[in-house]
C-alpha atoms as one frame of an Amber mdcrd trajectory, in Angstrom:
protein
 -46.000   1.492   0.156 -48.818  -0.369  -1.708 -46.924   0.885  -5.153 -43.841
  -0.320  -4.155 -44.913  -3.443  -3.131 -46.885  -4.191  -6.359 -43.671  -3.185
  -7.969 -41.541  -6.202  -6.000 -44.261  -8.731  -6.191 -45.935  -8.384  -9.636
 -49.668  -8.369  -8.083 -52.138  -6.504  -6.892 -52.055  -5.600  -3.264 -55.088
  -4.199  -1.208 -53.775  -1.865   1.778 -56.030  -0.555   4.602 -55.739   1.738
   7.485 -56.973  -0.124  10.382 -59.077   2.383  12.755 -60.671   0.048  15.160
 -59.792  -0.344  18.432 -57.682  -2.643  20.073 -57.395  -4.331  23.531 -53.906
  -3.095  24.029 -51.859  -0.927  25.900 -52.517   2.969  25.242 -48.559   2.959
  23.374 -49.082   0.083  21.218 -52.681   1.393  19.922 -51.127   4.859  18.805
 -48.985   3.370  16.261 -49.957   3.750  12.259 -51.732   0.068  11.754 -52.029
  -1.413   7.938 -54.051  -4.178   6.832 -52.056  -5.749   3.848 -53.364  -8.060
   1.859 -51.799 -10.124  -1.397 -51.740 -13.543  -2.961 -54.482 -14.399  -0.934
 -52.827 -13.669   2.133 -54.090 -11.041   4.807 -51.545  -9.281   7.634 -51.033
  -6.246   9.203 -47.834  -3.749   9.364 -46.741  -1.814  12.406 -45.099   0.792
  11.972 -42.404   1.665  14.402 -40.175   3.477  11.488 -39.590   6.744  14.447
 -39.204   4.858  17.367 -35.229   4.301  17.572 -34.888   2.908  21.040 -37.085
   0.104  20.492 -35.124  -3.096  21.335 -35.816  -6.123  18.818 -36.717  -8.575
  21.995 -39.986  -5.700  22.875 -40.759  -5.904  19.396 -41.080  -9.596  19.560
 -43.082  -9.179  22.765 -45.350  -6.925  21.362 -45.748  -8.646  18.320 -47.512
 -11.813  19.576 -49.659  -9.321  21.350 -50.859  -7.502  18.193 -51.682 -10.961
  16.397 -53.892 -11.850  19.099 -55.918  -8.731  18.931 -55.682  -8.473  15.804
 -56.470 -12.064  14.546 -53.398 -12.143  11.710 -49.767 -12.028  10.906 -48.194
  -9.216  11.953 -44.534  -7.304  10.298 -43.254  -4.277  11.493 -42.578  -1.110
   9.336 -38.866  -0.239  10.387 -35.931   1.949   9.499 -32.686  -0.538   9.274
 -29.473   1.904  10.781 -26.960  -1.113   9.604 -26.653  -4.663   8.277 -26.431
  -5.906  12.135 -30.024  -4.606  12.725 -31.419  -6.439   9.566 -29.795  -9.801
  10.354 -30.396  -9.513  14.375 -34.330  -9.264  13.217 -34.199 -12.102  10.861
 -32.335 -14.375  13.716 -34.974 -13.206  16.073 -37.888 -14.272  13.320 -39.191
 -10.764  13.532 -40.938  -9.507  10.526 -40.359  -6.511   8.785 -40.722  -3.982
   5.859 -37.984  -1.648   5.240 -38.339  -0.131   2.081 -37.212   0.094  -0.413
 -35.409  -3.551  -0.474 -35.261  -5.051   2.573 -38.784  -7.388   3.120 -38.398
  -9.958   5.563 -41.924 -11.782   5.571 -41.522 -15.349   6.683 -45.224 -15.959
   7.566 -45.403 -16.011   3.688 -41.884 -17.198   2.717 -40.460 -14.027   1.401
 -37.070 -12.577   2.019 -35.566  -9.657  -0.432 -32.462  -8.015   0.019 -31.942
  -4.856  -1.354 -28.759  -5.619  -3.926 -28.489  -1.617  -4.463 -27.455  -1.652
  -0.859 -25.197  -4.274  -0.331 -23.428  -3.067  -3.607 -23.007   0.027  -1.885
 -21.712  -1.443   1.188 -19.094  -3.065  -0.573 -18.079  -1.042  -2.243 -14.403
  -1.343  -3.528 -13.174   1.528  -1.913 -14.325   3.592   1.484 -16.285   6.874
   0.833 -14.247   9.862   2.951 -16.728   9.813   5.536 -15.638   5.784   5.630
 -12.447   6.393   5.990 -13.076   8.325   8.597 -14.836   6.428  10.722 -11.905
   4.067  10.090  -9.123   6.345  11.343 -10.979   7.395  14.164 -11.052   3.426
  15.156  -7.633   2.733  14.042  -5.851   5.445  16.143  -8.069   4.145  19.413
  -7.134   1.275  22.120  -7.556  -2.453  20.799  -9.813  -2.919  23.430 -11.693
   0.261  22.770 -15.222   0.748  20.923 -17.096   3.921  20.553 -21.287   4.911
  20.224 -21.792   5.276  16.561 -23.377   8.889  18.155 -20.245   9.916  19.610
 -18.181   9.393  16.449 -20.531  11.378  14.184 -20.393  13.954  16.963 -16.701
  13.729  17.352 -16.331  14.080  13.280 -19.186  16.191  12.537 -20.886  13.444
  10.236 -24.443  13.663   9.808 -26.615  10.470  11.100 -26.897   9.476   7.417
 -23.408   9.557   6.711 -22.556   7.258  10.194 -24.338   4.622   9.182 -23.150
   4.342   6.024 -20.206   4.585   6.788 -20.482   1.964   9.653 -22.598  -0.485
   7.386 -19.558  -0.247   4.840 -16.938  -1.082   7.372 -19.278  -4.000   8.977
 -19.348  -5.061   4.878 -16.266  -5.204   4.635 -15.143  -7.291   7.577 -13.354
  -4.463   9.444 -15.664  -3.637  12.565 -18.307  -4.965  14.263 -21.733  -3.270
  15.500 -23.191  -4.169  19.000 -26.268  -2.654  21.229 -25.151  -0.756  24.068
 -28.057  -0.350  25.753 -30.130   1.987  23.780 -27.282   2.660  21.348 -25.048
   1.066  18.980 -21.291   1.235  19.917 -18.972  -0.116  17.471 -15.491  -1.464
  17.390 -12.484  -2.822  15.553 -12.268  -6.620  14.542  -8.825  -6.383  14.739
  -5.816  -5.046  16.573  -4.503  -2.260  15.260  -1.901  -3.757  12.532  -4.134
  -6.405  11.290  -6.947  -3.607  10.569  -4.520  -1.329   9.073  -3.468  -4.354
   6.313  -6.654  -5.789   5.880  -8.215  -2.409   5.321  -5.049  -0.938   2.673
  -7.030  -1.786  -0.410 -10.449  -0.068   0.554  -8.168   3.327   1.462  -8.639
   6.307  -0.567  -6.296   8.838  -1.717  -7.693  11.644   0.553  -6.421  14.288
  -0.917  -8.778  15.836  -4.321  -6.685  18.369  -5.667  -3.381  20.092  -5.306
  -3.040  23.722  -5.972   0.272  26.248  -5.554  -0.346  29.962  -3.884   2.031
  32.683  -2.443   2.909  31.333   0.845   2.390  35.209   2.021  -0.808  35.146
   0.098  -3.731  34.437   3.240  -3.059  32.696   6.612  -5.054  30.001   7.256
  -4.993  27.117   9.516  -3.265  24.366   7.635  -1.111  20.797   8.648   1.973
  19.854   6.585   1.363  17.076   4.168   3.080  15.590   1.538   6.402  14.814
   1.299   7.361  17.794   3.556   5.375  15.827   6.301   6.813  12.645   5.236
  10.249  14.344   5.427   9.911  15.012   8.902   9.502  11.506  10.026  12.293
  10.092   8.149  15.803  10.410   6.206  13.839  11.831   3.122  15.203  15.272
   2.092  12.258  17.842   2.153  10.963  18.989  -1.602  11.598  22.646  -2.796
   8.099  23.829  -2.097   6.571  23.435   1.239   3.414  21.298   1.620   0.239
  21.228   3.620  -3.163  20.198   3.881  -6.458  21.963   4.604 -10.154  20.158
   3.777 -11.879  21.325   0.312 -14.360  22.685   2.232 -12.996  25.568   3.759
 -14.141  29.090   3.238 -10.623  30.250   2.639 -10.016  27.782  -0.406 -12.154
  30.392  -2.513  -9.916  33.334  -1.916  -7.199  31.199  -2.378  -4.732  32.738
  -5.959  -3.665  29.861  -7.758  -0.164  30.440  -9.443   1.936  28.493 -11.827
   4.905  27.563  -9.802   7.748  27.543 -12.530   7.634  31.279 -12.885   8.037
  31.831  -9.146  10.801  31.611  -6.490   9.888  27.794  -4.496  10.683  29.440
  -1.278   7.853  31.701  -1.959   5.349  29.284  -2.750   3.295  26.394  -1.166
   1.747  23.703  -2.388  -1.301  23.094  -1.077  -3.627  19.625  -0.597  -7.556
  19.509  -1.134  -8.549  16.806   1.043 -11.917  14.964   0.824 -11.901  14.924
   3.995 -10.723  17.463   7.182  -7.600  16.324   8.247  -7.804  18.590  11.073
  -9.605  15.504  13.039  -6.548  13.221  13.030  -3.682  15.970  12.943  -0.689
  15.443  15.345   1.703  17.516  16.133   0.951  20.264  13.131   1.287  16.883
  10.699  -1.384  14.712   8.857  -2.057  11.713  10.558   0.498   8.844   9.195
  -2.150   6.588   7.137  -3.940   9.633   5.558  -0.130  10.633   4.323   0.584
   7.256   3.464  -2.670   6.747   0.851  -1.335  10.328   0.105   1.608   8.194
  -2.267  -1.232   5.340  -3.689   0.390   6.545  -7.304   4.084   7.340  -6.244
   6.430   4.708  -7.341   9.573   6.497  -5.756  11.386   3.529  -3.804  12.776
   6.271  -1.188   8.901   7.459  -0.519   8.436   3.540  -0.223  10.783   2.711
   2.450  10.143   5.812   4.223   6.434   4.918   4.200   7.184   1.681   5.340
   9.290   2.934   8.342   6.828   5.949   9.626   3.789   3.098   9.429   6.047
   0.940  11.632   6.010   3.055  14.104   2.435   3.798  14.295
């Protein structure tokens, strides 16, 4: 900490582990204490970095405890899960360090933002785990919102990749994060046509590579893609070769033969998609779901893949 502070502020800064002992309830006297002090001005840091359930109005409590005991300014040493946390702390005029970036030290009129972050937040286009955090919403009731817990759970994303993934959505105007009660549920800021459109140009193609096997090659579980799924759901005429969909991650896709399709017979081959991302979460009815297959086209320019687009979408 003391490095990366000097690093931010361009001075020296003196940091202390403070071992005395405090008037305080037994809880509050266990945490890591550290006397800070720079340009002149002295303060201590609390770290609370562990303790997840801690609700921002207890940490305000607590706070004008430990500066009474203490005899200084007091900030608290936190890990920020989304952009909702950070800004619910500075509306509550709760100092805090969460490094590296975010420093939120009014006591000595300081505020940084970590740009890295919010770069990455808004970003122009949804990492898969993003976009799937987005479909999961998307393909729920209007009214509906979900613990950020139970999606990651529901998707098998790890905490990390949740709340990045939430933090980008939040950046980009699409949901909304709110406590429920020890928690954080989150939920669409629109109904379910208005977050489809104002989310089209952060969509990524899912799929990462397309490769052509013997169909008689290895069975594996698999949902049609392409325009064979697209073919289904519409007046388009199915292609020559058969297509599905299985995630880049399978075991399977490393036993897979890949063979050049214009020396074989099309009814004995299949094309198969690489997708970023398992479509087996949002699968219906042995199909992708309809907005994966539609950022499936981003490239295609075929009017008939248009309008059949355009009509599946319509009645999703």
């Amino acid at each position: 900490m003391k490095k990366q502070l000097e690093q931010y502020f361009g001075c020296k800064v003196k940091i202390a582990e403070y071992k005395n002992k405090l008037p305080l309830p037994i809880f509050m006297t266990m945490r890591d204490i550290i006397l800070v002090e720079m340009y002149g001005v002295s303060f201590a840091i609390i770290d609370v970095m562990k303790e997840t359930e801690l609700s921002i109005a207890a940490m305000k409590k607590q706070k004008a405890k430990y500066e009474e005991a203490l005899q200084c300014s007091v900030a608290y040493a936190v890990a920020l899960n989304s952009i909702s946390m950070r800004n619910a702390l500075v509306k509550r005029g709760v100092p805090f360090v969460a490094l590296p970036g975010n420093i939120f030290l009014p006591f000595m009129g300081i505020i940084l933002q970590d740009v890295r972050h919010n770069q990455y937040a808004k970003a122009d286009k949804m990492m898969p785990a993003t976009q799937m955090v987005f479909l999961e919403l998307l393909y729920m009731g209007d009214e509906d919102s979900m613990l950020k817990s139970e999606v990651a759970n529901k998707l098998n994303l790890a905490k990390t990749s949740i709340t990045r993934a939430s933090a980008q959505l939040e950046a980009m105007g699409l949901i909304q994060q709110v406590k429920s009660g020890t928690e954080i549920a989150i939920r669409r800021n629109y109904p379910r046509k208005e977050y489809y459109e104002n989310a089209k140009t952060y969509l990524i193609n899912p799929v990462q590579k397309v490769i052509t096997i013997r169909r008689c090659e290895v069975i594996f579980e698999s949902f049609t893609a392409g325009e064979t799924a697209l073919s289904q759901q519409s007046e388009l005429n199915p292609p020559s070769i058969k297509e599905c969909a299985i995630y880049k991650g399978e075991e399977v896709v490393n036993r897979l033969e890949i063979v050049d399709a214009r020396s074989e017979n099309p009814d004995a081959c299949l094309k198969v998609q690489l997708w970023k991302y398992n479509p087996f979460y949002f699968a219906r009815e042995g199909r992708v779901d309809p907005v994966s297959l539609a950022c499936t086209f981003q490239d295609n320019e075929d009017e008939r893949i248009e309008v059949s687009i355009e009509e599946m979408l319509e009645e999703l």
